[in-house]
Amino acid sequence: MSVSPQTIAATGPNAEQIDYWNGDAGDKWAQNRDRLDAMLQPFSEAVLRLASAKPGERVLDIGCGCGATTFELAAQAGSALGVDISAPMVARARERAAALKSPAEFALADAATHPFAPASFDILASRFGIMFFLEPVPAFAHLRQALAPGGRIAFVCWRPLKENAWVSVPLFAALPHLPAPEPATPGAPGPFAFDDPERFRRVLTEAGFGSIAIEPHDALLSMSGEGDPVETALRQTLEIGPLARLLKEQEEAPRRRAVDAVREALARHVKDGKVRLGGAVWLVTARA
Ligand SMILES: C[S@@+](CC[C@H](N)C(=O)[O-])C[C@H]1O[C@@H](n2cnc3c(N)ncnc32)[C@H](O)[C@@H]1O
């Protein structure tokens, strides 16, 4: 593989996301990656199970972030390429690959436009890295060209926010203390872009995929790190995710009231020494 660049230009349809994931969000994900990987582990297992990579199969991990799923896919298949637009996250993935002596490789690139060789992969996999394309049909059509005929996809993406207690519990605790946020645009790039499975099915169909299956899957997520379970869960909630984004825009006083309410809400969900809240995803498979 040729050496990929250390920085990425914010151009093309995903320029806004490139800016976003190369700013504070990418730094926070890179700093918190161990805790996030522990929290999201049930969904890594789901991606691995869906992908069922055999030794020698060629795997592309889309929006691989700091590489947790890429390492596991590479362990299954013997190699895997992770691609991501976030320079801090790809840098972290490469450091981890060296430390783990993993055969996984990483490229800093927009998966929607990167010139992959045609038919160069057997599996496209992703844990939460495929919901950020501004133009999803051309993006998935582009990715399909990179799949060998009959190649398969194995994706995990979030179901609606209200089914995801790990987001809705802190968010709904904070909202009464904040000015009403702009209503979200359904299907806009972001964690819940494919919360409507029929929309995702249409996008994949228009992009040329067949044998599409979209199944619900639930897991209890541990939000706490080492130390006080509520305070560590609170810190993560304030740094990463939809509430973190919303709180960034607030004045100090309402922000403080919202944070107190979130702390109280999280404290009601401590089980076995950790804040545990439900996560709800779609398991998505299809064929090129
Ligand atoms: C929610 S994070 C998930 C990261 C990782 N898959 C994980 O589960 O830890 C979403 C990731 O998708 C990446 N991403 C967003 N749009 C992308 C694009 N067009 N091409 C490649 N990566 C993209 C972001 O930079 C980010 O790392």
PDB file of C-alpha atoms and ligand atoms in Angstrom:
ATOM      1  CA  MET A   1       0.000   0.000   0.000  1.00  0.00           C
ATOM      2  CA  SER A   2       1.289   3.490  -0.766  1.00  0.00           C
ATOM      3  CA  VAL A   3       1.883   5.733   2.245  1.00  0.00           C
ATOM      4  CA  SER A   4      -1.193   7.885   2.815  1.00  0.00           C
ATOM      5  CA  PRO A   5      -0.903  11.558   3.816  1.00  0.00           C
ATOM      6  CA  GLN A   6      -0.874  12.845   7.412  1.00  0.00           C
ATOM      7  CA  THR A   7      -3.461  15.558   6.741  1.00  0.00           C
ATOM      8  CA  ILE A   8      -6.616  15.696   4.657  1.00  0.00           C
ATOM      9  CA  ALA A   9      -8.100  18.670   2.796  1.00  0.00           C
ATOM     10  CA  ALA A  10     -11.675  19.593   3.737  1.00  0.00           C
ATOM     11  CA  THR A  11     -13.009  19.429   0.185  1.00  0.00           C
ATOM     12  CA  GLY A  12     -15.758  17.540  -1.641  1.00  0.00           C
ATOM     13  CA  PRO A  13     -19.265  16.709  -0.427  1.00  0.00           C
ATOM     14  CA  ASN A  14     -18.026  15.637   3.025  1.00  0.00           C
ATOM     15  CA  ALA A  15     -15.982  18.802   3.710  1.00  0.00           C
ATOM     16  CA  GLU A  16     -18.058  19.676   6.780  1.00  0.00           C
ATOM     17  CA  GLN A  17     -17.524  16.210   8.310  1.00  0.00           C
ATOM     18  CA  ILE A  18     -13.800  16.367   7.489  1.00  0.00           C
ATOM     19  CA  ASP A  19     -13.591  19.629   9.456  1.00  0.00           C
ATOM     20  CA  TYR A  20     -15.643  18.173  12.292  1.00  0.00           C
ATOM     21  CA  TRP A  21     -13.640  14.933  12.712  1.00  0.00           C
ATOM     22  CA  ASN A  22     -10.317  16.794  12.455  1.00  0.00           C
ATOM     23  CA  GLY A  23     -11.296  19.241  15.199  1.00  0.00           C
ATOM     24  CA  ASP A  24     -12.204  18.734  18.832  1.00  0.00           C
ATOM     25  CA  ALA A  25     -14.372  15.652  18.080  1.00  0.00           C
ATOM     26  CA  GLY A  26     -11.480  13.671  16.574  1.00  0.00           C
ATOM     27  CA  ASP A  27      -9.144  14.680  19.430  1.00  0.00           C
ATOM     28  CA  LYS A  28     -11.724  13.659  22.054  1.00  0.00           C
ATOM     29  CA  TRP A  29     -12.347  10.293  20.360  1.00  0.00           C
ATOM     30  CA  ALA A  30      -8.594   9.659  20.148  1.00  0.00           C
ATOM     31  CA  GLN A  31      -8.082  10.587  23.834  1.00  0.00           C
ATOM     32  CA  ASN A  32     -11.054   8.503  25.055  1.00  0.00           C
ATOM     33  CA  ARG A  33     -10.558   5.582  22.704  1.00  0.00           C
ATOM     34  CA  ASP A  34      -9.968   2.906  25.393  1.00  0.00           C
ATOM     35  CA  ARG A  35     -13.154   3.817  27.242  1.00  0.00           C
ATOM     36  CA  LEU A  36     -15.177   4.117  24.024  1.00  0.00           C
ATOM     37  CA  ASP A  37     -13.868   0.789  22.754  1.00  0.00           C
ATOM     38  CA  ALA A  38     -14.814  -0.887  26.037  1.00  0.00           C
ATOM     39  CA  MET A  39     -18.295   0.660  25.824  1.00  0.00           C
ATOM     40  CA  LEU A  40     -18.794  -0.259  22.151  1.00  0.00           C
ATOM     41  CA  GLN A  41     -17.280  -3.766  22.412  1.00  0.00           C
ATOM     42  CA  PRO A  42     -20.688  -5.514  22.092  1.00  0.00           C
ATOM     43  CA  PHE A  43     -21.045  -3.888  18.678  1.00  0.00           C
ATOM     44  CA  SER A  44     -17.512  -4.856  17.579  1.00  0.00           C
ATOM     45  CA  GLU A  45     -18.529  -8.408  18.311  1.00  0.00           C
ATOM     46  CA  ALA A  46     -21.637  -7.901  16.172  1.00  0.00           C
ATOM     47  CA  VAL A  47     -19.604  -6.542  13.221  1.00  0.00           C
ATOM     48  CA  LEU A  48     -17.134  -9.430  13.503  1.00  0.00           C
ATOM     49  CA  ARG A  49     -19.959 -11.960  13.580  1.00  0.00           C
ATOM     50  CA  LEU A  50     -21.703 -10.346  10.573  1.00  0.00           C
ATOM     51  CA  ALA A  51     -18.462 -10.094   8.583  1.00  0.00           C
ATOM     52  CA  SER A  52     -17.309 -13.675   9.388  1.00  0.00           C
ATOM     53  CA  ALA A  53     -14.091 -12.967   7.505  1.00  0.00           C
ATOM     54  CA  LYS A  54     -12.152 -16.039   6.395  1.00  0.00           C
ATOM     55  CA  PRO A  55      -8.345 -16.092   6.262  1.00  0.00           C
ATOM     56  CA  GLY A  56      -7.217 -14.416   3.049  1.00  0.00           C
ATOM     57  CA  GLU A  57     -10.387 -12.360   2.511  1.00  0.00           C
ATOM     58  CA  ARG A  58      -9.738  -8.684   1.787  1.00  0.00           C
ATOM     59  CA  VAL A  59     -11.495  -6.405   4.291  1.00  0.00           C
ATOM     60  CA  LEU A  60     -12.126  -2.642   4.259  1.00  0.00           C
ATOM     61  CA  ASP A  61     -13.184  -1.044   7.576  1.00  0.00           C
ATOM     62  CA  ILE A  62     -15.026   2.206   6.726  1.00  0.00           C
ATOM     63  CA  GLY A  63     -14.744   5.111   9.185  1.00  0.00           C
ATOM     64  CA  CYS A  64     -12.430   2.920  11.266  1.00  0.00           C
ATOM     65  CA  GLY A  65     -11.591   5.641  13.807  1.00  0.00           C
ATOM     66  CA  CYS A  66      -8.829   4.484  16.167  1.00  0.00           C
ATOM     67  CA  GLY A  67      -8.913   1.012  14.613  1.00  0.00           C
ATOM     68  CA  ALA A  68     -10.477  -1.293  17.226  1.00  0.00           C
ATOM     69  CA  THR A  69     -12.603  -3.180  14.698  1.00  0.00           C
ATOM     70  CA  THR A  70      -9.848  -3.107  12.038  1.00  0.00           C
ATOM     71  CA  PHE A  71      -7.500  -4.982  14.395  1.00  0.00           C
ATOM     72  CA  GLU A  72     -10.128  -7.640  15.064  1.00  0.00           C
ATOM     73  CA  LEU A  73     -11.013  -7.981  11.372  1.00  0.00           C
ATOM     74  CA  ALA A  74      -7.312  -8.239  10.517  1.00  0.00           C
ATOM     75  CA  ALA A  75      -6.949 -10.981  13.129  1.00  0.00           C
ATOM     76  CA  GLN A  76      -9.813 -12.890  11.416  1.00  0.00           C
ATOM     77  CA  ALA A  77      -8.726 -12.326   7.806  1.00  0.00           C
ATOM     78  CA  GLY A  78      -4.946 -11.978   8.116  1.00  0.00           C
ATOM     79  CA  SER A  79      -5.060  -8.322   6.990  1.00  0.00           C
ATOM     80  CA  ALA A  80      -7.493  -5.402   6.804  1.00  0.00           C
ATOM     81  CA  LEU A  81      -7.436  -1.783   5.648  1.00  0.00           C
ATOM     82  CA  GLY A  82      -9.060   0.886   7.825  1.00  0.00           C
ATOM     83  CA  VAL A  83      -9.980   4.181   6.172  1.00  0.00           C
ATOM     84  CA  ASP A  84     -10.995   7.341   7.987  1.00  0.00           C
ATOM     85  CA  ILE A  85     -11.121  11.125   7.471  1.00  0.00           C
ATOM     86  CA  SER A  86      -9.879  11.950  10.989  1.00  0.00           C
ATOM     87  CA  ALA A  87      -6.119  12.592  11.163  1.00  0.00           C
ATOM     88  CA  PRO A  88      -5.906  12.307  14.992  1.00  0.00           C
ATOM     89  CA  MET A  89      -7.847   9.033  14.973  1.00  0.00           C
ATOM     90  CA  VAL A  90      -5.856   7.489  12.109  1.00  0.00           C
ATOM     91  CA  ALA A  91      -2.613   8.539  13.859  1.00  0.00           C
ATOM     92  CA  ARG A  92      -3.822   6.751  16.994  1.00  0.00           C
ATOM     93  CA  ALA A  93      -4.839   3.680  14.962  1.00  0.00           C
ATOM     94  CA  ARG A  94      -1.336   3.466  13.453  1.00  0.00           C
ATOM     95  CA  GLU A  95       0.325   3.782  16.884  1.00  0.00           C
ATOM     96  CA  ARG A  96      -1.868   0.998  18.205  1.00  0.00           C
ATOM     97  CA  ALA A  97      -1.167  -1.204  15.151  1.00  0.00           C
ATOM     98  CA  ALA A  98       2.573  -0.878  15.803  1.00  0.00           C
ATOM     99  CA  ALA A  99       2.151  -1.617  19.527  1.00  0.00           C
ATOM    100  CA  LEU A 100      -0.095  -4.621  18.842  1.00  0.00           C
ATOM    101  CA  LYS A 101       2.033  -5.839  15.897  1.00  0.00           C
ATOM    102  CA  SER A 102      -1.272  -5.995  14.002  1.00  0.00           C
ATOM    103  CA  PRO A 103      -1.258  -6.580  10.229  1.00  0.00           C
ATOM    104  CA  ALA A 104      -3.989  -3.895   9.950  1.00  0.00           C
ATOM    105  CA  GLU A 105      -3.139  -0.895   7.775  1.00  0.00           C
ATOM    106  CA  PHE A 106      -4.715   2.539   7.755  1.00  0.00           C
ATOM    107  CA  ALA A 107      -5.381   5.263   5.191  1.00  0.00           C
ATOM    108  CA  LEU A 108      -6.404   8.849   5.909  1.00  0.00           C
ATOM    109  CA  ALA A 109      -9.040   9.315   3.199  1.00  0.00           C
ATOM    110  CA  ASP A 110     -12.699   9.993   2.476  1.00  0.00           C
ATOM    111  CA  ALA A 111     -14.275   6.565   1.876  1.00  0.00           C
ATOM    112  CA  ALA A 112     -16.882   8.197  -0.387  1.00  0.00           C
ATOM    113  CA  THR A 113     -14.312   9.420  -2.917  1.00  0.00           C
ATOM    114  CA  HIS A 114     -11.013   7.564  -2.321  1.00  0.00           C
ATOM    115  CA  PRO A 115      -9.901   5.845  -5.561  1.00  0.00           C
ATOM    116  CA  PHE A 116     -10.018   2.230  -4.337  1.00  0.00           C
ATOM    117  CA  ALA A 117      -9.017  -0.294  -6.986  1.00  0.00           C
ATOM    118  CA  PRO A 118     -12.168  -1.880  -8.479  1.00  0.00           C
ATOM    119  CA  ALA A 119     -13.177  -5.232  -6.943  1.00  0.00           C
ATOM    120  CA  SER A 120     -10.292  -5.027  -4.458  1.00  0.00           C
ATOM    121  CA  PHE A 121     -12.218  -6.123  -1.323  1.00  0.00           C
ATOM    122  CA  ASP A 122     -14.366  -9.109  -0.325  1.00  0.00           C
ATOM    123  CA  ILE A 123     -15.932  -7.408   2.712  1.00  0.00           C
ATOM    124  CA  LEU A 124     -16.875  -3.820   3.593  1.00  0.00           C
ATOM    125  CA  ALA A 125     -17.298  -3.565   7.370  1.00  0.00           C
ATOM    126  CA  SER A 126     -18.096  -0.680   9.686  1.00  0.00           C
ATOM    127  CA  ARG A 127     -18.934   0.023  13.303  1.00  0.00           C
ATOM    128  CA  PHE A 128     -20.718   3.401  13.183  1.00  0.00           C
ATOM    129  CA  GLY A 129     -18.525   4.849  10.383  1.00  0.00           C
ATOM    130  CA  ILE A 130     -21.013   4.945   7.499  1.00  0.00           C
ATOM    131  CA  MET A 131     -23.634   7.485   8.679  1.00  0.00           C
ATOM    132  CA  PHE A 132     -21.747  10.669   7.796  1.00  0.00           C
ATOM    133  CA  PHE A 133     -21.910  10.855   3.974  1.00  0.00           C
ATOM    134  CA  LEU A 134     -23.668  13.988   2.680  1.00  0.00           C
ATOM    135  CA  GLU A 135     -24.609  12.096  -0.494  1.00  0.00           C
ATOM    136  CA  PRO A 136     -25.061   8.508   0.648  1.00  0.00           C
ATOM    137  CA  VAL A 137     -26.227   6.920  -2.637  1.00  0.00           C
ATOM    138  CA  PRO A 138     -23.134   7.976  -4.652  1.00  0.00           C
ATOM    139  CA  ALA A 139     -20.944   7.174  -1.630  1.00  0.00           C
ATOM    140  CA  PHE A 140     -22.259   3.602  -1.309  1.00  0.00           C
ATOM    141  CA  ALA A 141     -22.238   3.137  -5.104  1.00  0.00           C
ATOM    142  CA  HIS A 142     -18.573   4.185  -5.067  1.00  0.00           C
ATOM    143  CA  LEU A 143     -17.833   1.732  -2.247  1.00  0.00           C
ATOM    144  CA  ARG A 144     -19.705  -1.062  -4.078  1.00  0.00           C
ATOM    145  CA  GLN A 145     -17.255  -0.706  -7.005  1.00  0.00           C
ATOM    146  CA  ALA A 146     -14.485  -1.550  -4.554  1.00  0.00           C
ATOM    147  CA  LEU A 147     -16.204  -4.872  -3.713  1.00  0.00           C
ATOM    148  CA  ALA A 148     -15.558  -8.018  -5.722  1.00  0.00           C
ATOM    149  CA  PRO A 149     -18.715  -9.427  -7.389  1.00  0.00           C
ATOM    150  CA  GLY A 150     -20.704 -11.204  -4.670  1.00  0.00           C
ATOM    151  CA  GLY A 151     -18.699  -9.400  -1.959  1.00  0.00           C
ATOM    152  CA  ARG A 152     -20.547  -8.514   1.217  1.00  0.00           C
ATOM    153  CA  ILE A 153     -21.120  -5.683   3.687  1.00  0.00           C
ATOM    154  CA  ALA A 154     -21.335  -5.913   7.473  1.00  0.00           C
ATOM    155  CA  PHE A 155     -22.402  -2.651   9.103  1.00  0.00           C
ATOM    156  CA  VAL A 156     -23.682  -1.566  12.497  1.00  0.00           C
ATOM    157  CA  CYS A 157     -25.507   1.776  12.833  1.00  0.00           C
ATOM    158  CA  TRP A 158     -27.717   3.347  15.496  1.00  0.00           C
ATOM    159  CA  ARG A 159     -31.488   2.920  15.709  1.00  0.00           C
ATOM    160  CA  PRO A 160     -33.528   6.053  16.664  1.00  0.00           C
ATOM    161  CA  LEU A 161     -32.265   8.236  19.493  1.00  0.00           C
ATOM    162  CA  LYS A 162     -35.268   7.516  21.703  1.00  0.00           C
ATOM    163  CA  GLU A 163     -34.421   3.772  21.616  1.00  0.00           C
ATOM    164  CA  ASN A 164     -30.837   4.527  22.680  1.00  0.00           C
ATOM    165  CA  ALA A 165     -30.974   5.186  26.422  1.00  0.00           C
ATOM    166  CA  TRP A 166     -27.208   5.876  26.505  1.00  0.00           C
ATOM    167  CA  VAL A 167     -27.994   9.076  24.515  1.00  0.00           C
ATOM    168  CA  SER A 168     -31.602   9.816  25.463  1.00  0.00           C
ATOM    169  CA  VAL A 169     -31.221   9.545  29.273  1.00  0.00           C
ATOM    170  CA  PRO A 170     -28.552  12.288  29.535  1.00  0.00           C
ATOM    171  CA  LEU A 171     -30.008  14.345  26.667  1.00  0.00           C
ATOM    172  CA  PHE A 172     -33.583  14.366  27.990  1.00  0.00           C
ATOM    173  CA  ALA A 173     -32.294  15.213  31.505  1.00  0.00           C
ATOM    174  CA  ALA A 174     -30.439  18.244  30.108  1.00  0.00           C
ATOM    175  CA  LEU A 175     -33.025  19.606  27.665  1.00  0.00           C
ATOM    176  CA  PRO A 176     -35.429  21.234  30.199  1.00  0.00           C
ATOM    177  CA  HIS A 177     -32.519  23.460  31.312  1.00  0.00           C
ATOM    178  CA  LEU A 178     -31.517  24.636  27.824  1.00  0.00           C
ATOM    179  CA  PRO A 179     -33.065  26.723  25.046  1.00  0.00           C
ATOM    180  CA  ALA A 180     -34.902  24.442  22.601  1.00  0.00           C
ATOM    181  CA  PRO A 181     -32.372  23.150  20.039  1.00  0.00           C
ATOM    182  CA  GLU A 182     -33.009  23.250  16.280  1.00  0.00           C
ATOM    183  CA  PRO A 183     -34.991  20.126  15.332  1.00  0.00           C
ATOM    184  CA  ALA A 184     -32.766  17.509  13.679  1.00  0.00           C
ATOM    185  CA  THR A 185     -33.184  17.016   9.924  1.00  0.00           C
ATOM    186  CA  PRO A 186     -34.147  13.367   9.302  1.00  0.00           C
ATOM    187  CA  GLY A 187     -31.414  11.550   7.393  1.00  0.00           C
ATOM    188  CA  ALA A 188     -28.839  14.357   7.744  1.00  0.00           C
ATOM    189  CA  PRO A 189     -25.231  13.136   8.199  1.00  0.00           C
ATOM    190  CA  GLY A 190     -24.739  12.184  11.840  1.00  0.00           C
ATOM    191  CA  PRO A 191     -25.079   9.243  14.222  1.00  0.00           C
ATOM    192  CA  PHE A 192     -28.799   8.765  13.482  1.00  0.00           C
ATOM    193  CA  ALA A 193     -28.711   9.235   9.680  1.00  0.00           C
ATOM    194  CA  PHE A 194     -29.854   5.623   9.131  1.00  0.00           C
ATOM    195  CA  ASP A 195     -32.164   5.259  12.099  1.00  0.00           C
ATOM    196  CA  ASP A 196     -34.975   4.594   9.578  1.00  0.00           C
ATOM    197  CA  PRO A 197     -34.181   1.125   8.168  1.00  0.00           C
ATOM    198  CA  GLU A 198     -36.409   1.641   5.117  1.00  0.00           C
ATOM    199  CA  ARG A 199     -34.367   4.697   4.144  1.00  0.00           C
ATOM    200  CA  PHE A 200     -31.133   2.739   4.546  1.00  0.00           C
ATOM    201  CA  ARG A 201     -32.592  -0.107   2.469  1.00  0.00           C
ATOM    202  CA  ARG A 202     -33.518   2.392  -0.306  1.00  0.00           C
ATOM    203  CA  VAL A 203     -30.054   3.976  -0.231  1.00  0.00           C
ATOM    204  CA  LEU A 204     -28.333   0.588  -0.514  1.00  0.00           C
ATOM    205  CA  THR A 205     -30.711  -0.569  -3.251  1.00  0.00           C
ATOM    206  CA  GLU A 206     -30.142   2.619  -5.290  1.00  0.00           C
ATOM    207  CA  ALA A 207     -26.390   2.149  -4.768  1.00  0.00           C
ATOM    208  CA  GLY A 208     -26.696  -1.277  -6.430  1.00  0.00           C
ATOM    209  CA  PHE A 209     -26.629  -3.693  -3.475  1.00  0.00           C
ATOM    210  CA  GLY A 210     -28.853  -6.763  -3.201  1.00  0.00           C
ATOM    211  CA  SER A 211     -29.812  -9.379  -0.567  1.00  0.00           C
ATOM    212  CA  ILE A 212     -30.174  -6.547   1.972  1.00  0.00           C
ATOM    213  CA  ALA A 213     -31.003  -7.585   5.549  1.00  0.00           C
ATOM    214  CA  ILE A 214     -31.499  -5.092   8.384  1.00  0.00           C
ATOM    215  CA  GLU A 215     -32.087  -6.576  11.850  1.00  0.00           C
ATOM    216  CA  PRO A 216     -32.397  -4.922  15.275  1.00  0.00           C
ATOM    217  CA  HIS A 217     -29.880  -5.723  17.997  1.00  0.00           C
ATOM    218  CA  ASP A 218     -29.639  -4.448  21.594  1.00  0.00           C
ATOM    219  CA  ALA A 219     -26.839  -4.370  24.155  1.00  0.00           C
ATOM    220  CA  LEU A 220     -26.331  -2.892  27.612  1.00  0.00           C
ATOM    221  CA  LEU A 221     -23.416  -0.435  27.434  1.00  0.00           C
ATOM    222  CA  SER A 222     -21.064   0.353  30.289  1.00  0.00           C
ATOM    223  CA  MET A 223     -20.551   4.121  30.232  1.00  0.00           C
ATOM    224  CA  SER A 224     -18.127   4.350  33.209  1.00  0.00           C
ATOM    225  CA  GLY A 225     -14.345   4.281  33.186  1.00  0.00           C
ATOM    226  CA  GLU A 226     -11.863   3.668  35.994  1.00  0.00           C
ATOM    227  CA  GLY A 227     -12.811   5.634  39.120  1.00  0.00           C
ATOM    228  CA  ASP A 228     -16.148   7.059  40.190  1.00  0.00           C
ATOM    229  CA  PRO A 229     -18.774   5.450  37.915  1.00  0.00           C
ATOM    230  CA  VAL A 230     -21.060   8.481  37.681  1.00  0.00           C
ATOM    231  CA  GLU A 231     -18.310  11.092  37.277  1.00  0.00           C
ATOM    232  CA  THR A 232     -16.467   9.090  34.601  1.00  0.00           C
ATOM    233  CA  ALA A 233     -19.712   8.433  32.701  1.00  0.00           C
ATOM    234  CA  LEU A 234     -20.600  12.131  33.023  1.00  0.00           C
ATOM    235  CA  ARG A 235     -17.201  13.222  31.696  1.00  0.00           C
ATOM    236  CA  GLN A 236     -17.574  11.041  28.619  1.00  0.00           C
ATOM    237  CA  THR A 237     -21.156  12.228  28.016  1.00  0.00           C
ATOM    238  CA  LEU A 238     -19.978  15.846  28.167  1.00  0.00           C
ATOM    239  CA  GLU A 239     -17.077  15.240  25.777  1.00  0.00           C
ATOM    240  CA  ILE A 240     -18.539  12.967  23.086  1.00  0.00           C
ATOM    241  CA  GLY A 241     -21.895  12.615  21.380  1.00  0.00           C
ATOM    242  CA  PRO A 242     -24.989  14.723  20.717  1.00  0.00           C
ATOM    243  CA  LEU A 243     -25.213  16.250  24.209  1.00  0.00           C
ATOM    244  CA  ALA A 244     -21.554  17.311  24.116  1.00  0.00           C
ATOM    245  CA  ARG A 245     -22.247  19.093  20.832  1.00  0.00           C
ATOM    246  CA  LEU A 246     -25.315  20.854  22.238  1.00  0.00           C
ATOM    247  CA  LEU A 247     -23.671  21.937  25.511  1.00  0.00           C
ATOM    248  CA  LYS A 248     -20.744  23.517  23.696  1.00  0.00           C
ATOM    249  CA  GLU A 249     -23.071  26.264  22.453  1.00  0.00           C
ATOM    250  CA  GLN A 250     -24.568  27.134  25.893  1.00  0.00           C
ATOM    251  CA  GLU A 251     -24.036  29.940  28.406  1.00  0.00           C
ATOM    252  CA  GLU A 252     -22.344  28.986  31.685  1.00  0.00           C
ATOM    253  CA  ALA A 253     -25.432  29.075  34.014  1.00  0.00           C
ATOM    254  CA  PRO A 254     -27.831  26.877  31.979  1.00  0.00           C
ATOM    255  CA  ARG A 255     -24.933  24.610  31.132  1.00  0.00           C
ATOM    256  CA  ARG A 256     -24.214  24.081  34.850  1.00  0.00           C
ATOM    257  CA  ARG A 257     -27.886  23.304  35.605  1.00  0.00           C
ATOM    258  CA  ALA A 258     -28.012  20.860  32.688  1.00  0.00           C
ATOM    259  CA  VAL A 259     -24.822  19.110  33.836  1.00  0.00           C
ATOM    260  CA  ASP A 260     -26.240  18.689  37.376  1.00  0.00           C
ATOM    261  CA  ALA A 261     -29.424  17.162  35.935  1.00  0.00           C
ATOM    262  CA  VAL A 262     -27.401  14.782  33.733  1.00  0.00           C
ATOM    263  CA  ARG A 263     -25.305  13.689  36.731  1.00  0.00           C
ATOM    264  CA  GLU A 264     -28.495  12.879  38.689  1.00  0.00           C
ATOM    265  CA  ALA A 265     -29.977  10.980  35.760  1.00  0.00           C
ATOM    266  CA  LEU A 266     -26.825   8.898  35.239  1.00  0.00           C
ATOM    267  CA  ALA A 267     -26.658   8.111  38.970  1.00  0.00           C
ATOM    268  CA  ARG A 268     -30.044   6.363  38.685  1.00  0.00           C
ATOM    269  CA  HIS A 269     -28.512   3.826  36.254  1.00  0.00           C
ATOM    270  CA  VAL A 270     -25.584   2.463  38.279  1.00  0.00           C
ATOM    271  CA  LYS A 271     -25.587  -1.339  38.228  1.00  0.00           C
ATOM    272  CA  ASP A 272     -22.704  -3.481  39.512  1.00  0.00           C
ATOM    273  CA  GLY A 273     -20.522  -0.400  39.994  1.00  0.00           C
ATOM    274  CA  LYS A 274     -20.954   1.072  36.459  1.00  0.00           C
ATOM    275  CA  VAL A 275     -23.463   3.349  34.741  1.00  0.00           C
ATOM    276  CA  ARG A 276     -25.154   0.945  32.312  1.00  0.00           C
ATOM    277  CA  LEU A 277     -27.579   2.096  29.628  1.00  0.00           C
ATOM    278  CA  GLY A 278     -29.063   0.435  26.585  1.00  0.00           C
ATOM    279  CA  GLY A 279     -27.722   0.792  23.049  1.00  0.00           C
ATOM    280  CA  ALA A 280     -29.926  -0.113  20.067  1.00  0.00           C
ATOM    281  CA  VAL A 281     -28.514  -0.721  16.584  1.00  0.00           C
ATOM    282  CA  TRP A 282     -29.321  -2.080  13.156  1.00  0.00           C
ATOM    283  CA  LEU A 283     -27.217  -4.986  11.920  1.00  0.00           C
ATOM    284  CA  VAL A 284     -26.963  -4.487   8.169  1.00  0.00           C
ATOM    285  CA  THR A 285     -25.784  -7.019   5.608  1.00  0.00           C
ATOM    286  CA  ALA A 286     -25.974  -6.976   1.804  1.00  0.00           C
ATOM    287  CA  ARG A 287     -24.177  -8.250  -1.294  1.00  0.00           C
ATOM    288  CA  ALA A 288     -22.552  -6.387  -4.189  1.00  0.00           C
TER     289      ALA A 288
HETATM  290  C1  LIG B   1     -18.681   7.413  15.407  1.00  0.00           C
HETATM  291  S1  LIG B   1     -17.037   7.340  14.807  1.00  0.00           S
HETATM  292  C2  LIG B   1     -16.772   5.572  14.794  1.00  0.00           C
HETATM  293  C3  LIG B   1     -15.309   5.223  14.752  1.00  0.00           C
HETATM  294  C4  LIG B   1     -14.995   3.723  14.792  1.00  0.00           C
HETATM  295  N1  LIG B   1     -15.592   2.991  13.691  1.00  0.00           N
HETATM  296  C5  LIG B   1     -15.424   3.126  16.101  1.00  0.00           C
HETATM  297  O1  LIG B   1     -16.426   2.407  16.142  1.00  0.00           O
HETATM  298  O2  LIG B   1     -14.730   3.393  17.113  1.00  0.00           O
HETATM  299  C6  LIG B   1     -17.316   7.705  13.087  1.00  0.00           C
HETATM  300  C7  LIG B   1     -16.046   7.683  12.271  1.00  0.00           C
HETATM  301  O3  LIG B   1     -16.381   7.819  10.881  1.00  0.00           O
HETATM  302  C8  LIG B   1     -15.384   8.624  10.284  1.00  0.00           C
HETATM  303  N2  LIG B   1     -15.911   9.152   9.013  1.00  0.00           N
HETATM  304  C9  LIG B   1     -16.949  10.011   8.848  1.00  0.00           C
HETATM  305  N3  LIG B   1     -17.140  10.266   7.538  1.00  0.00           N
HETATM  306  C10 LIG B   1     -16.204   9.543   6.853  1.00  0.00           C
HETATM  307  C11 LIG B   1     -15.870   9.400   5.471  1.00  0.00           C
HETATM  308  N4  LIG B   1     -16.540  10.064   4.526  1.00  0.00           N
HETATM  309  N5  LIG B   1     -14.844   8.590   5.134  1.00  0.00           N
HETATM  310  C12 LIG B   1     -14.137   7.929   6.088  1.00  0.00           C
HETATM  311  N6  LIG B   1     -14.391   8.038   7.415  1.00  0.00           N
HETATM  312  C13 LIG B   1     -15.415   8.830   7.795  1.00  0.00           C
HETATM  313  C14 LIG B   1     -15.090   9.669  11.346  1.00  0.00           C
HETATM  314  O4  LIG B   1     -13.876  10.337  11.139  1.00  0.00           O
HETATM  315  C15 LIG B   1     -15.101   8.811  12.605  1.00  0.00           C
HETATM  316  O5  LIG B   1     -13.836   8.283  12.888  1.00  0.00           O
END
